[in-house]
PDB file of C-alpha atoms and ligand atoms in Angstrom:
ATOM      1  CA  UNK A 658      69.892 203.666 122.419  1.00 98.00           C
ATOM      2  CA  UNK A 659      68.344 202.056 119.341  1.00 98.00           C
ATOM      3  CA  UNK A 660      64.637 200.965 118.875  1.00 98.00           C
ATOM      4  CA  UNK A 661      62.996 198.049 116.745  1.00 97.00           C
ATOM      5  CA  UNK A 662      59.851 199.964 116.194  1.00 97.00           C
ATOM      6  CA  UNK A 663      57.245 202.511 116.609  1.00 98.00           C
ATOM      7  CA  UNK A 664      53.466 201.163 116.546  1.00 98.00           C
ATOM      8  CA  UNK A 665      50.789 204.002 115.752  1.00 98.00           C
ATOM      9  CA  UNK A 666      48.130 202.240 116.507  1.00 97.00           C
ATOM     10  CA  UNK A 667      49.146 199.224 119.325  1.00 97.00           C
ATOM     11  CA  UNK A 668      45.822 196.960 121.115  1.00 96.00           C
ATOM     12  CA  UNK A 669      48.181 194.410 122.413  1.00 95.00           C
ATOM     13  CA  UNK A 670      50.324 195.926 125.003  1.00 96.00           C
ATOM     14  CA  UNK A 671      48.232 197.624 127.308  1.00 96.00           C
ATOM     15  CA  UNK A 672      44.349 199.238 127.410  1.00 95.00           C
ATOM     16  CA  UNK A 673      42.617 201.331 124.215  1.00 96.00           C
ATOM     17  CA  UNK A 674      44.678 202.551 121.560  1.00 97.00           C
ATOM     18  CA  UNK A 675      47.915 203.127 122.265  1.00 98.00           C
ATOM     19  CA  UNK A 676      51.369 204.128 120.556  1.00 98.00           C
ATOM     20  CA  UNK A 677      53.970 201.620 121.079  1.00 98.00           C
ATOM     21  CA  UNK A 678      57.781 201.761 121.608  1.00 98.00           C
ATOM     22  CA  UNK A 679      59.993 198.941 121.251  1.00 98.00           C
ATOM     23  CA  UNK A 680      63.406 199.387 122.201  1.00 98.00           C
ATOM     24  CA  UNK A 681      66.942 197.760 121.136  1.00 98.00           C
ATOM     25  CA  UNK A 682      68.587 195.455 123.749  1.00 98.00           C
ATOM     26  CA  UNK A 683      67.719 192.847 126.504  1.00 98.00           C
ATOM     27  CA  UNK A 684      70.470 191.108 128.723  1.00 98.00           C
ATOM     28  CA  UNK A 685      67.411 188.794 130.362  1.00 97.00           C
ATOM     29  CA  UNK A 686      67.951 186.581 127.177  1.00 97.00           C
ATOM     30  CA  UNK A 687      64.805 184.195 128.536  1.00 96.00           C
ATOM     31  CA  UNK A 688      63.595 180.689 127.050  1.00 96.00           C
ATOM     32  CA  UNK A 689      61.065 181.269 124.454  1.00 94.00           C
ATOM     33  CA  UNK A 690      61.600 184.944 123.828  1.00 94.00           C
ATOM     34  CA  UNK A 691      59.197 186.391 121.495  1.00 86.00           C
ATOM     35  CA  UNK A 692      61.074 188.824 120.468  1.00 88.00           C
ATOM     36  CA  UNK A 693      64.768 187.685 120.322  1.00 93.00           C
ATOM     37  CA  UNK A 694      65.972 190.290 117.908  1.00 95.00           C
ATOM     38  CA  UNK A 695      65.800 192.549 120.169  1.00 95.00           C
ATOM     39  CA  UNK A 696      68.370 191.387 122.549  1.00 97.00           C
ATOM     40  CA  UNK A 697      71.047 193.170 120.332  1.00 98.00           C
ATOM     41  CA  UNK A 698      71.512 196.983 121.765  1.00 98.00           C
ATOM     42  CA  UNK A 699      72.433 197.725 118.141  1.00 98.00           C
ATOM     43  CA  UNK A 700      69.727 196.345 116.746  1.00 98.00           C
ATOM     44  CA  UNK A 701      67.236 198.258 114.533  1.00 98.00           C
ATOM     45  CA  UNK A 702      67.800 202.342 114.387  1.00 98.00           C
ATOM     46  CA  UNK A 703      69.171 205.061 116.243  1.00 98.00           C
ATOM     47  CA  UNK A 704      66.241 206.612 118.301  1.00 98.00           C
ATOM     48  CA  UNK A 705      66.256 210.781 117.963  1.00 98.00           C
ATOM     49  CA  UNK A 706      64.722 213.871 118.693  1.00 98.00           C
ATOM     50  CA  UNK A 707      62.518 213.256 115.443  1.00 98.00           C
ATOM     51  CA  UNK A 708      61.283 209.885 116.841  1.00 98.00           C
ATOM     52  CA  UNK A 709      59.995 211.966 119.999  1.00 98.00           C
ATOM     53  CA  UNK A 710      58.544 214.472 118.065  1.00 98.00           C
ATOM     54  CA  UNK A 711      56.763 211.153 115.946  1.00 98.00           C
ATOM     55  CA  UNK A 712      55.066 210.048 119.068  1.00 98.00           C
ATOM     56  CA  UNK A 713      53.521 212.815 120.213  1.00 98.00           C
ATOM     57  CA  UNK A 714      52.214 213.303 117.219  1.00 98.00           C
ATOM     58  CA  UNK A 715      50.855 210.225 116.887  1.00 98.00           C
ATOM     59  CA  UNK A 716      49.539 210.159 120.681  1.00 98.00           C
ATOM     60  CA  UNK A 717      47.166 213.603 119.925  1.00 97.00           C
ATOM     61  CA  UNK A 718      44.169 211.684 118.175  1.00 96.00           C
ATOM     62  CA  UNK A 719      41.211 211.694 120.966  1.00 94.00           C
ATOM     63  CA  UNK A 720      41.087 208.000 120.438  1.00 95.00           C
ATOM     64  CA  UNK A 721      44.435 207.305 122.103  1.00 97.00           C
ATOM     65  CA  UNK A 722      45.086 205.999 125.103  1.00 96.00           C
ATOM     66  CA  UNK A 723      48.769 206.796 126.016  1.00 97.00           C
ATOM     67  CA  UNK A 724      52.295 205.412 125.059  1.00 98.00           C
ATOM     68  CA  UNK A 725      53.609 201.977 126.346  1.00 98.00           C
ATOM     69  CA  UNK A 726      57.531 201.468 126.056  1.00 98.00           C
ATOM     70  CA  UNK A 727      58.751 197.793 125.520  1.00 97.00           C
ATOM     71  CA  UNK A 728      61.611 196.126 123.797  1.00 92.00           C
ATOM     72  CA  UNK A 729      63.785 194.635 124.831  1.00 95.00           C
ATOM     73  CA  UNK A 730      64.556 195.784 128.077  1.00 98.00           C
ATOM     74  CA  UNK A 731      63.430 199.428 128.598  1.00 98.00           C
ATOM     75  CA  UNK A 732      65.201 199.605 131.891  1.00 98.00           C
ATOM     76  CA  UNK A 733      68.926 198.515 130.669  1.00 98.00           C
ATOM     77  CA  UNK A 734      70.763 201.603 131.847  1.00 98.00           C
ATOM     78  CA  UNK A 735      71.416 202.773 128.294  1.00 98.00           C
ATOM     79  CA  UNK A 736      67.727 202.474 127.473  1.00 98.00           C
ATOM     80  CA  UNK A 737      66.869 204.214 130.443  1.00 98.00           C
ATOM     81  CA  UNK A 738      68.691 207.358 129.135  1.00 98.00           C
ATOM     82  CA  UNK A 739      67.063 206.605 126.013  1.00 98.00           C
ATOM     83  CA  UNK A 740      63.585 206.828 127.061  1.00 98.00           C
ATOM     84  CA  UNK A 741      63.706 209.591 129.749  1.00 98.00           C
ATOM     85  CA  UNK A 742      63.722 212.322 126.869  1.00 98.00           C
ATOM     86  CA  UNK A 743      60.187 211.034 125.557  1.00 98.00           C
ATOM     87  CA  UNK A 744      59.158 210.579 129.284  1.00 98.00           C
ATOM     88  CA  UNK A 745      59.481 214.086 129.930  1.00 98.00           C
ATOM     89  CA  UNK A 746      58.046 215.562 126.638  1.00 98.00           C
ATOM     90  CA  UNK A 747      55.107 213.274 127.314  1.00 98.00           C
ATOM     91  CA  UNK A 748      54.471 214.294 130.830  1.00 96.00           C
ATOM     92  CA  UNK A 749      54.781 217.768 129.587  1.00 95.00           C
ATOM     93  CA  UNK A 750      52.215 217.458 127.512  1.00 95.00           C
ATOM     94  CA  UNK A 751      50.208 215.139 129.498  1.00 94.00           C
ATOM     95  CA  UNK A 752      50.313 215.659 132.786  1.00 92.00           C
ATOM     96  CA  UNK A 753      48.814 213.715 136.024  1.00 85.00           C
ATOM     97  CA  UNK A 754      45.343 214.799 135.212  1.00 76.00           C
ATOM     98  CA  UNK A 755      42.758 212.118 134.846  1.00 70.00           C
ATOM     99  CA  UNK A 756      39.605 214.252 134.311  1.00 72.00           C
ATOM    100  CA  UNK A 757      41.744 215.991 131.517  1.00 74.00           C
ATOM    101  CA  UNK A 758      40.703 215.506 128.041  1.00 72.00           C
ATOM    102  CA  UNK A 759      44.266 215.345 127.359  1.00 77.00           C
ATOM    103  CA  UNK A 760      44.342 212.578 129.838  1.00 88.00           C
ATOM    104  CA  UNK A 761      47.092 209.537 128.524  1.00 95.00           C
ATOM    105  CA  UNK A 762      48.705 207.071 130.739  1.00 96.00           C
ATOM    106  CA  UNK A 763      51.707 205.372 130.363  1.00 98.00           C
ATOM    107  CA  UNK A 764      52.288 201.225 130.813  1.00 98.00           C
ATOM    108  CA  UNK A 765      55.848 200.088 130.761  1.00 98.00           C
ATOM    109  CA  UNK A 766      57.283 196.153 130.392  1.00 98.00           C
ATOM    110  CA  UNK A 767      60.494 194.913 132.043  1.00 98.00           C
ATOM    111  CA  UNK A 768      62.116 191.853 132.828  1.00 98.00           C
ATOM    112  CA  UNK A 769      63.508 193.283 136.059  1.00 98.00           C
ATOM    113  CA  UNK A 770      61.486 193.000 139.554  1.00 98.00           C
ATOM    114  CA  UNK A 771      59.818 195.720 141.051  1.00 98.00           C
ATOM    115  CA  UNK A 772      61.164 195.818 144.191  1.00 98.00           C
ATOM    116  CA  UNK A 773      64.330 194.045 144.007  1.00 98.00           C
ATOM    117  CA  UNK A 774      66.509 195.033 140.962  1.00 98.00           C
ATOM    118  CA  UNK A 775      64.133 198.405 140.065  1.00 98.00           C
ATOM    119  CA  UNK A 776      63.636 200.168 143.293  1.00 98.00           C
ATOM    120  CA  UNK A 777      66.226 198.632 145.360  1.00 97.00           C
ATOM    121  CA  UNK A 778      69.044 198.327 142.915  1.00 98.00           C
ATOM    122  CA  UNK A 779      68.293 200.939 140.175  1.00 98.00           C
ATOM    123  CA  UNK A 780      66.729 203.656 141.929  1.00 98.00           C
ATOM    124  CA  UNK A 781      69.797 203.704 144.344  1.00 98.00           C
ATOM    125  CA  UNK A 782      72.250 203.439 141.529  1.00 98.00           C
ATOM    126  CA  UNK A 783      71.197 205.623 138.673  1.00 98.00           C
ATOM    127  CA  UNK A 784      69.544 208.931 139.189  1.00 97.00           C
ATOM    128  CA  UNK A 785      67.337 208.171 135.869  1.00 98.00           C
ATOM    129  CA  UNK A 786      65.508 205.497 137.193  1.00 98.00           C
ATOM    130  CA  UNK A 787      62.805 207.543 139.913  1.00 98.00           C
ATOM    131  CA  UNK A 788      62.501 209.654 137.178  1.00 98.00           C
ATOM    132  CA  UNK A 789      61.173 207.545 135.153  1.00 98.00           C
ATOM    133  CA  UNK A 790      59.333 205.732 137.858  1.00 98.00           C
ATOM    134  CA  UNK A 791      57.479 208.703 138.040  1.00 98.00           C
ATOM    135  CA  UNK A 792      55.804 208.950 134.824  1.00 97.00           C
ATOM    136  CA  UNK A 793      54.949 205.524 134.261  1.00 98.00           C
ATOM    137  CA  UNK A 794      51.263 204.430 135.327  1.00 97.00           C
ATOM    138  CA  UNK A 795      51.346 200.860 135.169  1.00 97.00           C
ATOM    139  CA  UNK A 796      54.746 198.460 134.974  1.00 98.00           C
ATOM    140  CA  UNK A 797      54.159 194.660 133.873  1.00 98.00           C
ATOM    141  CA  UNK A 798      57.392 193.078 135.463  1.00 98.00           C
ATOM    142  CA  UNK A 799      59.577 190.025 135.459  1.00 97.00           C
ATOM    143  CA  UNK A 800      61.343 187.660 133.212  1.00 97.00           C
ATOM    144  CA  UNK A 801      59.306 185.138 130.342  1.00 95.00           C
ATOM    145  CA  UNK A 802      58.998 181.976 131.949  1.00 96.00           C
ATOM    146  CA  UNK A 803      57.839 179.302 129.345  1.00 94.00           C
ATOM    147  CA  UNK A 804      57.034 176.339 131.622  1.00 94.00           C
ATOM    148  CA  UNK A 805      54.609 179.342 133.173  1.00 95.00           C
ATOM    149  CA  UNK A 806      53.340 180.503 129.625  1.00 94.00           C
ATOM    150  CA  UNK A 807      49.452 181.430 129.663  1.00 92.00           C
ATOM    151  CA  UNK A 808      47.809 182.948 126.607  1.00 90.00           C
ATOM    152  CA  UNK A 809      45.025 184.206 128.409  1.00 90.00           C
ATOM    153  CA  UNK A 810      46.553 186.276 130.674  1.00 91.00           C
ATOM    154  CA  UNK A 811      45.940 190.674 129.696  1.00 90.00           C
ATOM    155  CA  UNK A 812      49.146 191.878 128.561  1.00 92.00           C
ATOM    156  CA  UNK A 813      51.168 189.010 130.181  1.00 92.00           C
ATOM    157  CA  UNK A 814      52.985 186.270 128.809  1.00 91.00           C
ATOM    158  CA  UNK A 815      54.048 184.174 131.616  1.00 94.00           C
ATOM    159  CA  UNK A 816      52.127 183.609 135.171  1.00 94.00           C
ATOM    160  CA  UNK A 817      55.123 185.044 137.256  1.00 95.00           C
ATOM    161  CA  UNK A 818      54.597 188.485 135.674  1.00 97.00           C
ATOM    162  CA  UNK A 819      52.746 191.217 137.369  1.00 97.00           C
ATOM    163  CA  UNK A 820      51.180 194.037 136.300  1.00 97.00           C
ATOM    164  CA  UNK A 821      51.803 196.470 138.914  1.00 98.00           C
ATOM    165  CA  UNK A 822      50.113 199.924 139.378  1.00 98.00           C
ATOM    166  CA  UNK A 823      53.376 201.856 139.716  1.00 98.00           C
ATOM    167  CA  UNK A 824      52.152 205.457 141.221  1.00 96.00           C
ATOM    168  CA  UNK A 825      49.986 203.524 143.648  1.00 96.00           C
ATOM    169  CA  UNK A 826      52.408 201.419 144.857  1.00 98.00           C
ATOM    170  CA  UNK A 827      55.045 204.175 145.364  1.00 97.00           C
ATOM    171  CA  UNK A 828      52.713 206.221 147.385  1.00 97.00           C
ATOM    172  CA  UNK A 829      51.400 202.982 149.497  1.00 97.00           C
ATOM    173  CA  UNK A 830      55.549 201.677 150.077  1.00 96.00           C
ATOM    174  CA  UNK A 831      53.911 198.253 148.762  1.00 97.00           C
ATOM    175  CA  UNK A 832      53.134 196.892 145.523  1.00 98.00           C
ATOM    176  CA  UNK A 833      49.586 197.157 144.608  1.00 98.00           C
ATOM    177  CA  UNK A 834      48.497 195.183 141.193  1.00 97.00           C
ATOM    178  CA  UNK A 835      46.264 196.517 138.689  1.00 94.00           C
ATOM    179  CA  UNK A 836      43.561 193.575 137.240  1.00 88.00           C
ATOM    180  CA  UNK A 837      41.453 194.337 134.267  1.00 82.00           C
ATOM    181  CA  UNK A 838      38.068 195.383 134.587  1.00 75.00           C
ATOM    182  CA  UNK A 839      35.403 192.448 134.744  1.00 65.00           C
ATOM    183  CA  UNK A 840      38.020 189.968 136.126  1.00 63.00           C
ATOM    184  CA  UNK A 841      36.471 187.912 138.766  1.00 51.00           C
ATOM    185  CA  UNK A 842      39.445 189.464 141.084  1.00 49.00           C
ATOM    186  CA  UNK A 843      38.405 192.640 139.707  1.00 43.00           C
ATOM    187  CA  UNK A 844      40.419 195.556 142.171  1.00 46.00           C
ATOM    188  CA  UNK A 845      43.159 196.844 142.924  1.00 53.00           C
ATOM    189  CA  UNK A 846      45.221 193.728 145.132  1.00 54.00           C
ATOM    190  CA  UNK A 847      48.395 193.629 146.752  1.00 56.00           C
ATOM    191  CA  UNK A 848      51.416 191.808 145.143  1.00 52.00           C
TER     192      UNK A 848
HETATM  193  S1  SF4 B1351      62.639 190.594 129.092  1.00 89.48           S
HETATM  194 FE1  SF4 B1351      61.255 189.960 127.681  1.00 89.48          FE
HETATM  195  S2  SF4 B1351      62.281 191.125 125.256  1.00 89.48           S
HETATM  196 FE2  SF4 B1351      64.196 190.286 127.087  1.00 89.48          FE
HETATM  197  S3  SF4 B1351      64.204 188.198 126.897  1.00 89.48           S
HETATM  198 FE3  SF4 B1351      63.173 188.175 128.275  1.00 89.48          FE
HETATM  199  S4  SF4 B1351      60.861 188.257 127.036  1.00 89.48           S
HETATM  200 FE4  SF4 B1351      62.673 188.534 125.427  1.00 89.48          FE
END
């Protein structure tokens, strides 16, 4: 897997101050894509153990809320294989305990649809997908639709995209959506 960029201080792709990995390679080719150079799987540099070490170091400060993975398309198969070692290291260091002082969460962004592409197809075909989902807290799903573009959305580009509570959705067997604190529709809703 190649990656395009690693941001040490990112406030645009999830809540709080986050460390963000932009992977290379995306087959969706959405009209109006904000990140066209990352469509190419060879764009950027090879993602190595050293990058994982660096990311783990960047995640350490108390102000850090967690890790975001976007692209490109993190759920292309080669990219799932590339991000899995990072996510394993992340969850070894930051197990799911929201009361721990070391609590960090994982956001991921995908152009694929949660139920049909990821759960129904990828989880059945690829062993990496269920494990990856077990490490992710929030998934923003769906291709970018230029005709539904809305700059006011939190951490999303177009109205069709959803911000999914992954753990809760898997536990409940139905898609549950995250809404930002303070929204009039605040609270978890069903998608
Ligand atoms: S899924 Fe994201 S990176 Fe890929 S083409 Fe669409 S907007 Fe661009």
